[in-house]
CSV table of C-alpha atoms and ligand atoms in Angstrom, one decimal:
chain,number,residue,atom,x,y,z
A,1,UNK,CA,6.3,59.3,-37.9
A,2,UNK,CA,4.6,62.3,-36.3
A,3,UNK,CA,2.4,62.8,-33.4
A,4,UNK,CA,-0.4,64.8,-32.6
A,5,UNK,CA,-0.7,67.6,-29.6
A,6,UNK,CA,-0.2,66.9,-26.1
A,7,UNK,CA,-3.3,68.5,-25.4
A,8,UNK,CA,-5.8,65.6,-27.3
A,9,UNK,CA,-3.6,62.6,-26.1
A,10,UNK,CA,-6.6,62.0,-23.7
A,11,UNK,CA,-9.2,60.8,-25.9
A,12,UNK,CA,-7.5,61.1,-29.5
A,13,UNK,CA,-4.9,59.0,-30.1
A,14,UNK,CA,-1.6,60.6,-31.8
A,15,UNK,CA,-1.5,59.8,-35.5
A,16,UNK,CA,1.2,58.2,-37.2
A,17,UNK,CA,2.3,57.7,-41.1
A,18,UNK,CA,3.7,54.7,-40.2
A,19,UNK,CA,3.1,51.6,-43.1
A,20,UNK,CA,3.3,48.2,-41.8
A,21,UNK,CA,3.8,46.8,-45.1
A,22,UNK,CA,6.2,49.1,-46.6
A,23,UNK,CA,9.3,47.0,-47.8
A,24,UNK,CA,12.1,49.1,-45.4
A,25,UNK,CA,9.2,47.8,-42.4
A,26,UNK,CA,9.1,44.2,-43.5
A,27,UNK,CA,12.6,44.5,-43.7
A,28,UNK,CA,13.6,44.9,-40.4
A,29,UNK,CA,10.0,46.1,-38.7
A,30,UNK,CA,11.6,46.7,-35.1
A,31,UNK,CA,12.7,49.8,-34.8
A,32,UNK,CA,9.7,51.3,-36.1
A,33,UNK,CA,7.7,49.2,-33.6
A,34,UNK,CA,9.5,50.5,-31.2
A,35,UNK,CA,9.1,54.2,-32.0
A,36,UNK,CA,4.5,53.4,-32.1
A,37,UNK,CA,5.2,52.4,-28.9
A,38,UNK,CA,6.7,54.8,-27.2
A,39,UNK,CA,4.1,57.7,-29.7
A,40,UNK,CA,1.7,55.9,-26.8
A,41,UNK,CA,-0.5,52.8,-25.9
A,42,UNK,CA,-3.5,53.5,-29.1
A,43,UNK,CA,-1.4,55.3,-32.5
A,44,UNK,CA,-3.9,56.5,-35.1
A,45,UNK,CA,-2.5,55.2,-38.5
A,46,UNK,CA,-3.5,57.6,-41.1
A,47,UNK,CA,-2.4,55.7,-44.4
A,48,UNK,CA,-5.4,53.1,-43.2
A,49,UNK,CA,-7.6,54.6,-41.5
A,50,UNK,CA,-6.8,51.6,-38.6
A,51,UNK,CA,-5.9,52.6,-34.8
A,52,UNK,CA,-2.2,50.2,-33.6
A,53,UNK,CA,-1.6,48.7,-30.2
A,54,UNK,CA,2.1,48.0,-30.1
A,55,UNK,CA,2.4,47.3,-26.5
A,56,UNK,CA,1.8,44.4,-24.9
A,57,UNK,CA,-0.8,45.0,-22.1
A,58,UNK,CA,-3.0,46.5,-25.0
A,59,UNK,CA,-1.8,43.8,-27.5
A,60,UNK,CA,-3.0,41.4,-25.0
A,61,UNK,CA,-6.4,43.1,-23.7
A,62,UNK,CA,-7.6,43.5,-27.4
A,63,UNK,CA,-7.3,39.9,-28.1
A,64,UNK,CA,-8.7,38.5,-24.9
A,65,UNK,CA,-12.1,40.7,-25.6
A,66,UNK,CA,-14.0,39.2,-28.9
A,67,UNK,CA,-16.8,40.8,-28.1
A,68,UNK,CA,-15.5,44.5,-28.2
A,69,UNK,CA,-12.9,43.8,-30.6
A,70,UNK,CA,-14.4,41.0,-33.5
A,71,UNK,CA,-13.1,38.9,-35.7
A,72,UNK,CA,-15.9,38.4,-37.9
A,73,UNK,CA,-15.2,41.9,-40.3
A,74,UNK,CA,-12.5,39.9,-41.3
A,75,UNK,CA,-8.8,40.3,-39.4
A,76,UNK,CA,-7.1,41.6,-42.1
A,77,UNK,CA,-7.4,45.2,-43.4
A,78,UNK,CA,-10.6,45.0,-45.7
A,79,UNK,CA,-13.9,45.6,-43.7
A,80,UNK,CA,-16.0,42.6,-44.6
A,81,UNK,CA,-19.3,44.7,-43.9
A,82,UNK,CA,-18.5,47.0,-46.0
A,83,UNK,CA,-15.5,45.5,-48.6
A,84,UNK,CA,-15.5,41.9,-50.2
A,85,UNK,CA,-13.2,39.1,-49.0
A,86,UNK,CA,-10.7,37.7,-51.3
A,87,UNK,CA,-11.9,34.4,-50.6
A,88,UNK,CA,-14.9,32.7,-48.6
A,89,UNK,CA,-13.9,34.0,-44.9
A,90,UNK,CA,-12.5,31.6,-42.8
A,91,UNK,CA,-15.1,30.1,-40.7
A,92,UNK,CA,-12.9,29.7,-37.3
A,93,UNK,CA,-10.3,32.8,-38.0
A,94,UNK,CA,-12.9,35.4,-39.2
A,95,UNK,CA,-16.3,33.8,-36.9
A,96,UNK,CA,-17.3,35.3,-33.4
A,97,UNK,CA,-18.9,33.3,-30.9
A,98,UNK,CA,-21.3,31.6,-30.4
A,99,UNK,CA,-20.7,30.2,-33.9
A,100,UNK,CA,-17.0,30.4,-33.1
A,101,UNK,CA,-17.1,28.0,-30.1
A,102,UNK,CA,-18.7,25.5,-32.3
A,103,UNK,CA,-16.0,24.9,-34.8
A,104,UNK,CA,-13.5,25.7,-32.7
A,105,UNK,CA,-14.2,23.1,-30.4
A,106,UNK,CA,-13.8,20.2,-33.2
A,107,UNK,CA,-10.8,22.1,-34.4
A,108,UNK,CA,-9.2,21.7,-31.1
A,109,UNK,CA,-10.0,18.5,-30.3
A,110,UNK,CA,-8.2,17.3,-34.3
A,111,UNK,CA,-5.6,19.4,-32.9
A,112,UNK,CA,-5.3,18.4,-29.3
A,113,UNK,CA,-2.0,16.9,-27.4
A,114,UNK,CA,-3.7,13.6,-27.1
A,115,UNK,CA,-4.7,13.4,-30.9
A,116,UNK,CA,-1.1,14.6,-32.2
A,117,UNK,CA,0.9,12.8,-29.9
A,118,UNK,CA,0.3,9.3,-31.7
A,119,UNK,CA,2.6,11.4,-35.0
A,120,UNK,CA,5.5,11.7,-33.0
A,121,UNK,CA,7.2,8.8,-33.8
A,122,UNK,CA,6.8,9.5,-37.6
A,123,UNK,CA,7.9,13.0,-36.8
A,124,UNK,CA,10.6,11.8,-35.3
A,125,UNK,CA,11.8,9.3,-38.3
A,126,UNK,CA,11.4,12.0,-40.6
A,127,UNK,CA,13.4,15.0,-38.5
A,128,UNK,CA,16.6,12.1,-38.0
A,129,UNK,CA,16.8,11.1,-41.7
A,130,UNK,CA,16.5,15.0,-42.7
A,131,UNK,CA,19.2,15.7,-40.0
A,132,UNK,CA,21.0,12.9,-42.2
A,133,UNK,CA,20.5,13.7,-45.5
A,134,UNK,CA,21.6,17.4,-44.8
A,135,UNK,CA,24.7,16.3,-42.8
A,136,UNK,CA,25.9,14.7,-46.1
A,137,UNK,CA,25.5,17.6,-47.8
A,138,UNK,CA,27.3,19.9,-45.5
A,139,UNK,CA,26.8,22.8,-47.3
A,140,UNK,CA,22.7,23.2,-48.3
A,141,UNK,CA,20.0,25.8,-48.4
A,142,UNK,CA,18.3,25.6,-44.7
A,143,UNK,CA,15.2,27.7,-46.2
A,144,UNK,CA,14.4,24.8,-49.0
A,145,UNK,CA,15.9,21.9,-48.2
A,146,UNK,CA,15.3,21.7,-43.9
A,147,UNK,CA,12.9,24.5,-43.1
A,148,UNK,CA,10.1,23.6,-45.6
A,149,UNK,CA,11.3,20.2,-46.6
A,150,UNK,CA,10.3,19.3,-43.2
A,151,UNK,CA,6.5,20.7,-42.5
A,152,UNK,CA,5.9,19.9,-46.4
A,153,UNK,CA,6.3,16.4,-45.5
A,154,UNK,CA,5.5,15.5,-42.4
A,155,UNK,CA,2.5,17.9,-41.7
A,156,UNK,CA,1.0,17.2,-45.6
A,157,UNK,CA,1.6,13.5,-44.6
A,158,UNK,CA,-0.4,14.1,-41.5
A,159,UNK,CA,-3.1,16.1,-42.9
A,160,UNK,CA,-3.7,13.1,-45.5
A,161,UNK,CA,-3.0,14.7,-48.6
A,162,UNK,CA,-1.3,13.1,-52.0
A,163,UNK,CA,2.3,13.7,-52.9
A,164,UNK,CA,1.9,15.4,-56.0
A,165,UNK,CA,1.2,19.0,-56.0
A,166,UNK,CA,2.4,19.9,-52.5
A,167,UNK,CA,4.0,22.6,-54.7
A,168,UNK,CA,0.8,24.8,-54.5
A,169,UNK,CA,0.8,25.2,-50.4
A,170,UNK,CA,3.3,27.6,-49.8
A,171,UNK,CA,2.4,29.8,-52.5
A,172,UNK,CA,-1.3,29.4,-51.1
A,173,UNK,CA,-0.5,30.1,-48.1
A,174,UNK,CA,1.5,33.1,-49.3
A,175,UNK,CA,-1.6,34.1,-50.6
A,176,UNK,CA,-3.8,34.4,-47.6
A,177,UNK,CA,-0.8,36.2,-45.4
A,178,UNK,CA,-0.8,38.9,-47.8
A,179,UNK,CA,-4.6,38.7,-48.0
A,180,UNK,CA,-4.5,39.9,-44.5
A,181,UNK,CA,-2.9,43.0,-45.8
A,182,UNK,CA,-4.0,46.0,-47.5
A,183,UNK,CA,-4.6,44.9,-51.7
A,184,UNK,CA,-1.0,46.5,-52.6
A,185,UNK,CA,1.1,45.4,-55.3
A,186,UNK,CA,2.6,42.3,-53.3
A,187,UNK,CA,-0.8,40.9,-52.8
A,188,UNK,CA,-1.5,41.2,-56.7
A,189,UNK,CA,2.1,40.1,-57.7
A,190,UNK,CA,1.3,36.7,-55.7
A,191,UNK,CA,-2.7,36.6,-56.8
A,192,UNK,CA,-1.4,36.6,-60.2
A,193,UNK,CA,1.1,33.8,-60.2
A,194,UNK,CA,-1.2,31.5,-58.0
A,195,UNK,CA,-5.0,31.1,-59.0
A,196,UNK,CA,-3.7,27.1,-59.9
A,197,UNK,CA,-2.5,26.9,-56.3
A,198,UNK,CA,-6.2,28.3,-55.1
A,199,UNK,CA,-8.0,25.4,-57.6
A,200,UNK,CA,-5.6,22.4,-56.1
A,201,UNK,CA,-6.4,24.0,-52.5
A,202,UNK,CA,-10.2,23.5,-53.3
A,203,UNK,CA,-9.5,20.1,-54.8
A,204,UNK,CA,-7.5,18.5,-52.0
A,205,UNK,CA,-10.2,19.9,-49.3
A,206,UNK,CA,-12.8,17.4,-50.5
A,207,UNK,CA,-13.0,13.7,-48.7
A,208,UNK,CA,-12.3,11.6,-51.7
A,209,UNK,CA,-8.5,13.4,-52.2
A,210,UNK,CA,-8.0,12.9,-48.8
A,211,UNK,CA,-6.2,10.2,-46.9
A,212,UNK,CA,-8.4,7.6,-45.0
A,213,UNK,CA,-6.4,7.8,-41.6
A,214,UNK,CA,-5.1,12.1,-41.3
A,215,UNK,CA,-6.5,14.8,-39.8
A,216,UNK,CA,-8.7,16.0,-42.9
A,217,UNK,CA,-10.0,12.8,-42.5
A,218,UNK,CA,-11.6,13.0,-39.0
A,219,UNK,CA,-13.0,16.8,-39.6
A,220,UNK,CA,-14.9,14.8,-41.7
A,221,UNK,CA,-15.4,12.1,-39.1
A,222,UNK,CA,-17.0,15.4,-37.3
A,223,UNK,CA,-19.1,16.2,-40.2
A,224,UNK,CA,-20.6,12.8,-40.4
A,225,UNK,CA,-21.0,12.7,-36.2
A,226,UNK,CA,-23.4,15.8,-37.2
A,227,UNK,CA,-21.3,18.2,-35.1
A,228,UNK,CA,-20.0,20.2,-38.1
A,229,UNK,CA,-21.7,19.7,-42.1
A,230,UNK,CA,-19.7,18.5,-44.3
A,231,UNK,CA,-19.1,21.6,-46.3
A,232,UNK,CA,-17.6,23.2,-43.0
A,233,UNK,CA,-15.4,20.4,-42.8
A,234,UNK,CA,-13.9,21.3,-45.9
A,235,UNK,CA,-13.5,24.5,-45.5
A,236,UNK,CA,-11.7,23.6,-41.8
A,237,UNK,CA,-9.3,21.4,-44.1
A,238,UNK,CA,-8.5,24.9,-46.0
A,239,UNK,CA,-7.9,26.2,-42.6
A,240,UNK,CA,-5.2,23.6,-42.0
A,241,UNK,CA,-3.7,23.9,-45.2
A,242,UNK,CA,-3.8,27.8,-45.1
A,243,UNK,CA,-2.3,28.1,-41.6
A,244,UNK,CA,-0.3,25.6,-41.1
A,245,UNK,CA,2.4,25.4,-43.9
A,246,UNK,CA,3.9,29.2,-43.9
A,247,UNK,CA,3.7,29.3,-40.4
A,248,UNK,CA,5.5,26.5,-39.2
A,249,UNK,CA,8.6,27.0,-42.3
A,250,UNK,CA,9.1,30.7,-41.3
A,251,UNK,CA,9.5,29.8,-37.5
A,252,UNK,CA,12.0,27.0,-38.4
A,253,UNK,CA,13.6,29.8,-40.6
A,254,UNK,CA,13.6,32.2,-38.3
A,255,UNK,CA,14.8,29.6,-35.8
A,256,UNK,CA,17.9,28.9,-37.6
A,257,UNK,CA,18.7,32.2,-38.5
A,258,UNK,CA,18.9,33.5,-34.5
A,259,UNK,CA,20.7,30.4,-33.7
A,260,UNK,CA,23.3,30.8,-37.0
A,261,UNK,CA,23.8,34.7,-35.6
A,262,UNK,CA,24.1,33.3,-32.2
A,263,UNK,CA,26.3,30.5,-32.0
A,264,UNK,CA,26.6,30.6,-27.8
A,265,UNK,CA,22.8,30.3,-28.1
A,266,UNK,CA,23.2,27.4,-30.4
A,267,UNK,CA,25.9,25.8,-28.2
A,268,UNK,CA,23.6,25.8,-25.2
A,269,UNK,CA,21.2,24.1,-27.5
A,270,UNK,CA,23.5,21.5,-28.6
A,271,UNK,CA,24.5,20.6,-25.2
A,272,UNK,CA,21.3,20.4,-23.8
A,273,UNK,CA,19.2,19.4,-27.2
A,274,UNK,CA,16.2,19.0,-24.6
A,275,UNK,CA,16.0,23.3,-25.0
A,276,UNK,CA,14.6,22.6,-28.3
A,277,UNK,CA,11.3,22.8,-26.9
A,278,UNK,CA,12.0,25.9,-24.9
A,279,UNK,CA,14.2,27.6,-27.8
A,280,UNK,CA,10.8,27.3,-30.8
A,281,UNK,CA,9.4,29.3,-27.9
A,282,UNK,CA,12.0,32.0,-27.9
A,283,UNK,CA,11.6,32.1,-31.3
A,284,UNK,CA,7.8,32.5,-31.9
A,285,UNK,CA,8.1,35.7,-29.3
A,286,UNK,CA,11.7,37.5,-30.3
A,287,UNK,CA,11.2,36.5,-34.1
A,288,UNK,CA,7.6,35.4,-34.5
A,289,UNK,CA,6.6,34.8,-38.2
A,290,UNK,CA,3.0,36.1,-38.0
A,291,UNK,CA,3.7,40.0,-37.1
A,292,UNK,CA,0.1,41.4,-37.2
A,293,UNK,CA,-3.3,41.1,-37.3
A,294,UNK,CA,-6.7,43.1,-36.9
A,295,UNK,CA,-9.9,43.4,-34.5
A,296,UNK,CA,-13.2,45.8,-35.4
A,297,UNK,CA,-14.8,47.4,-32.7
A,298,UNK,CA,-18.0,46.3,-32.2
A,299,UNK,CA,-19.1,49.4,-30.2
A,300,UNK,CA,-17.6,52.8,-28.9
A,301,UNK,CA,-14.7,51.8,-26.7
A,302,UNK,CA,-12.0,53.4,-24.4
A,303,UNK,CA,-8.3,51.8,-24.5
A,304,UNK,CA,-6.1,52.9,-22.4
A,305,UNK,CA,-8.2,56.5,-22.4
A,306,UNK,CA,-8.1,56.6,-25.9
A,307,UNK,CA,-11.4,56.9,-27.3
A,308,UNK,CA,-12.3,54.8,-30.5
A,309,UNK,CA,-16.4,54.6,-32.4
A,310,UNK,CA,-17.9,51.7,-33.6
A,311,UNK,CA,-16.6,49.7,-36.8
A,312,UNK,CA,-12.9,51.0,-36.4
A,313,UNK,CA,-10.2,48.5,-37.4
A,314,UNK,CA,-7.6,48.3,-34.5
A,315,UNK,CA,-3.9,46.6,-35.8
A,316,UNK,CA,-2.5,44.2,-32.8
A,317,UNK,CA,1.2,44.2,-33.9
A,318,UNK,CA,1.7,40.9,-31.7
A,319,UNK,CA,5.4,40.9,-32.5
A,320,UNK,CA,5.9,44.4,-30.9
A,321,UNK,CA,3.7,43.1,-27.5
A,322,UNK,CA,7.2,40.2,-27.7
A,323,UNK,CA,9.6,42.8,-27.5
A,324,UNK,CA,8.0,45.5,-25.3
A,325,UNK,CA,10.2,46.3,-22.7
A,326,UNK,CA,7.3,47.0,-20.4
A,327,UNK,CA,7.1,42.8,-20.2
A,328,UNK,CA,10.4,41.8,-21.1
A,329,UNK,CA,13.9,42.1,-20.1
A,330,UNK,CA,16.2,42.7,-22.8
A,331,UNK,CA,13.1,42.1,-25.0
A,332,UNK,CA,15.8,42.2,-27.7
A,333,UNK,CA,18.1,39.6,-26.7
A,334,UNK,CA,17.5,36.1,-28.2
A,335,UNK,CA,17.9,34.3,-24.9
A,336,UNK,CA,16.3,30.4,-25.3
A,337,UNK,CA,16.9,29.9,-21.5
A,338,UNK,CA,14.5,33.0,-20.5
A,339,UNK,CA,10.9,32.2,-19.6
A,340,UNK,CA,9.5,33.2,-23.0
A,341,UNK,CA,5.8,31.7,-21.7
A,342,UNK,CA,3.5,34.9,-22.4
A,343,UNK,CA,4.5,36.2,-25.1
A,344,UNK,CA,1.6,36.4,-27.9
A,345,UNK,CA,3.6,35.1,-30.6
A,346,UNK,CA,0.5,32.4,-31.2
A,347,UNK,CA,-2.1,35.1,-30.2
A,348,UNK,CA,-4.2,35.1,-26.9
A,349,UNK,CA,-7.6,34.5,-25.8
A,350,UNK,CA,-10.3,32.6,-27.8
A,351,UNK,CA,-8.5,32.8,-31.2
A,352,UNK,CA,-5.3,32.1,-29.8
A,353,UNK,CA,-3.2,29.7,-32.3
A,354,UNK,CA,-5.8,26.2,-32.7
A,355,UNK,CA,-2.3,24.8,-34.4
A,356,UNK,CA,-0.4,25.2,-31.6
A,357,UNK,CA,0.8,21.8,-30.2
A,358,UNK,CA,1.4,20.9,-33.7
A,359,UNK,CA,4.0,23.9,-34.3
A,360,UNK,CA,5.5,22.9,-31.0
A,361,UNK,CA,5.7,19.3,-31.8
A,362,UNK,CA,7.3,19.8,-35.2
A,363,UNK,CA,10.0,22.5,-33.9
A,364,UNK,CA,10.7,20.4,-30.9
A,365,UNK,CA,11.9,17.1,-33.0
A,366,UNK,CA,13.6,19.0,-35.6
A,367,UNK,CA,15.5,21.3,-33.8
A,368,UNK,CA,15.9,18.6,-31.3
A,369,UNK,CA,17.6,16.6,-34.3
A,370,UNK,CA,19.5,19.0,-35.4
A,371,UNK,CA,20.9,20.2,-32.1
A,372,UNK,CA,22.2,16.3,-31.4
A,373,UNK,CA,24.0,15.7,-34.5
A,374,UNK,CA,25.4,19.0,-35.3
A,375,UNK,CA,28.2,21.2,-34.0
A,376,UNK,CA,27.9,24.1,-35.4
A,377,UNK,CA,25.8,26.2,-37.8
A,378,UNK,CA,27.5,29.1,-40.0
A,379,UNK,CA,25.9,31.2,-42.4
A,380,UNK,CA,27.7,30.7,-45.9
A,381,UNK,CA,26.3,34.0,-47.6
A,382,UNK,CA,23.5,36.4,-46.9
A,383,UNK,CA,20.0,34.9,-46.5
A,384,UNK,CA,17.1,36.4,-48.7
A,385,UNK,CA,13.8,37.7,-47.1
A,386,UNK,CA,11.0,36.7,-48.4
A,387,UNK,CA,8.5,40.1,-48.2
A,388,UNK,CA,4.6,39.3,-47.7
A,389,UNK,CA,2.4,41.9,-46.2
A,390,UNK,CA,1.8,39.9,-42.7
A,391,UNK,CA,4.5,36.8,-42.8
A,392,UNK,CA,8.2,37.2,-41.7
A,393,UNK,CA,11.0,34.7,-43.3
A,394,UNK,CA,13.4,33.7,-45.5
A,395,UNK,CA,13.9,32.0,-49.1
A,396,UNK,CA,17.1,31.2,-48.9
A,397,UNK,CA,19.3,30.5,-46.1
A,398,UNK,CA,22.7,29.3,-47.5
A,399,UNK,CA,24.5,28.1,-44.4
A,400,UNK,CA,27.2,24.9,-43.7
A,401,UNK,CA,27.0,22.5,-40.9
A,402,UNK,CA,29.8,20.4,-39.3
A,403,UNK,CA,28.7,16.7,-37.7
A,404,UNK,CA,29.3,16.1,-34.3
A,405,UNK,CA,32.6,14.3,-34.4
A,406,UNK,CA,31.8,10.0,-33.8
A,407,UNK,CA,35.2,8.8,-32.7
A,408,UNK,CA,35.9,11.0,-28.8
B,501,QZP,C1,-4.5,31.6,-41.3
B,501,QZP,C2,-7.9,30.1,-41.9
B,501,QZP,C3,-1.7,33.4,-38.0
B,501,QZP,C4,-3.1,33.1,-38.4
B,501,QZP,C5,-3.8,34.2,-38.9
B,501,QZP,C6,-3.0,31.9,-39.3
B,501,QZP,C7,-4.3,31.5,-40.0
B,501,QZP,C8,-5.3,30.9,-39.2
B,501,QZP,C9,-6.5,30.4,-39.8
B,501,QZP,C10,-6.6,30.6,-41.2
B,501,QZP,C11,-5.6,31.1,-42.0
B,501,QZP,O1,-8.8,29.7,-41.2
B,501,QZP,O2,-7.9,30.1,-43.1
């Protein structure tokens, strides 16, 4: 990294080579999130032509103004007035308001405590005979066999879609994360090995494949109460099935990989299994799956006296706001007992994660499970990364597990 002159700090932001996406960054991206944000509160990146905010005050300020800083030129890296989208843009991720509110509003409500809450006791069935299955296996894969066999079931189940060809989601969803990206040789690897996962997505999105009773189901109850058309409704049932699959298996990756490397964090969990709540938190802000994401200006604007034109892509590295020491206290400490509320692992303002409570609620029972019926968790071997230009987490976790002991 370099920086400019001391003399244009003022209104030019210093520039930076820095690559988000290189393999060494995805690797282990805090360090060098740590160096933008000390280079100062706005980093010119010159590789994309895209300003960063690194810290959280400016993290925070960008997302909590959609009018200055939109979403609807897309919130990856290609400019959708000027570029073409991979795919049909999103119409609540990459929408402004007023249209936003709209959809966002039936979104919420699918999405809402009051609407999730009547899944918990499946949730719960599901997270104890997982817990079981793994305990008699002892030794097992936590990527495959507990982070996504979980959300594969349960939140498929939940979203009403048939058993066969659940197969497709993650690499879908792998997809649209590096879709986000800049088009480099990971996005065309996966674009390649994936155009039958993109025809199954488009397949399952339509009423008839859908379950009677789930959550695609009443988007379409929306559609038919004339708040939404029915063509939106589908493409909000893509929305689930792009954001909600990825997501929630990193953060259960991630989640067992901080407690496996700290076993007095785990041990706190296990003898208080009620922390599971508060340690998915911890997790979304120290380790947070989704690292980064993008605004355009909409007009000439000042940040932090940095001075930026029109049409300029800004970079909110969200998981550098979670470990800036201008918020945080030992931002780098995994600590589940810390107050962890504020951190924008799930975004902020208007966009903020819609997917929320469901995260929560499928973190909470599992690790919640987990934390009752098992001592200890050791890592067996190393884990493997899985590399995607905007997603953080693991394809294999090899780790052992010893029961809690019946007989005291
Ligand atoms: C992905 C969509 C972390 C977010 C960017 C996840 C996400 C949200 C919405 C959509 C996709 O609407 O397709």
């Amino acid at each position: 990294m370099s920086s400019t002159t001391i003399s244009d700090v003022c209104t030019h932001a210093p520039t930076s080579d820095f690559d988000p996406y290189a393999e060494e960054v995805l690797n282990d991206p805090y360090p060098f999130y740590e160096e933008l944000r000390e280079l100062g509160p706005v980093v010119y990146l010159q590789r994309y032509d895209a300003y960063a905010v690194a810290r959280h005050a400016e993290v925070h300020a960008v997302l909590s103004d959609p009018a200055t800083f939109c979403s609807s030129a897309g919130v990856g890296l290609t400019n959708f007035r000027t570029e073409k989208p991979w795919r049909k843009p999103s119409i609540i991720l990459e929408a402004d308001p007023p249209y936003h509110a709209r959809i966002r509003k039936v979104v919420a409500r699918v999405l809402s405590p009051a609407s999730i809450a009547r899944l918990r006791v499946t949730f719960e069935a599901e997270a104890e005979a997982l817990v079981d299955k793994i305990l008699t296996q002892g030794k097992f894969d936590a990527a495959r066999d507990f982070c996504a066999a979980y959300p594969l079931k349960v939140f498929a189940d939940a979203v009403g879609l048939p058993a066969e060809g659940r197969e497709n989601l993650l690499p879908y969803g792998d997809m649209v994360f590096n879709g986000f990206g800049p088009i480099n040789e990971r996005f065309h690897a996966r674009m390649n090995t994936s155009s039958a996962a993109i025809q199954w997505i488009s397949e399952v999105c339509q009423r008839e494949n859908l379950t009677k009773d789930g959550l695609g189901a009443d988007l379409y109850s929306a559609a038919d109460a004339g708040e939404i058309t029915h063509e939106e409704a589908g493409l909000l049932v893509r929305t689930l099935l792009s954001a909600g699959l990825d997501t929630t298996v990193f953060t259960l990756c991630n989640a067992i990989i901080a407690l496996a490397r700290n076993p007095q964090q785990y041990q706190i969990l296990h003898e208080s299994p009620t922390l599971a709540r508060q340690t998915i938190e911890e997790v979304v802000r120290y380790d947070p799956t989704f690292h980064s994401f993008y605004r355009t200006t909409t007009k000439p604007v000042e940040i932090a006296g940095v001075s930026l034109n029109e049409n300029q892509k800004v970079l909110a590295i969200i998981a550098s706001a979670n470990r800036d020491p201008r918020r945080w206290e030992n931002p780098a400490q995994f600590d589940l007992q810390r107050r962890a509320t504020g951190h924008v692992g799930f975004g902020a303002g208007i966009h903020g994660c819609a997917g929320q409570m469901m995260a929560r609620l499928e973190g909470d029972i599992l690790l919640g499970a987990l934390a009752r019926k098992v001592e200890s968790i050791t890592l067996t071997g190393e884990p493997v990364r899985h590399f995607n230009n905007t997603v953080r987490g693991y394809s294999s976790i090899p780790v052992s597990i010893i029961p809690v002991t019946q007989i005291q």
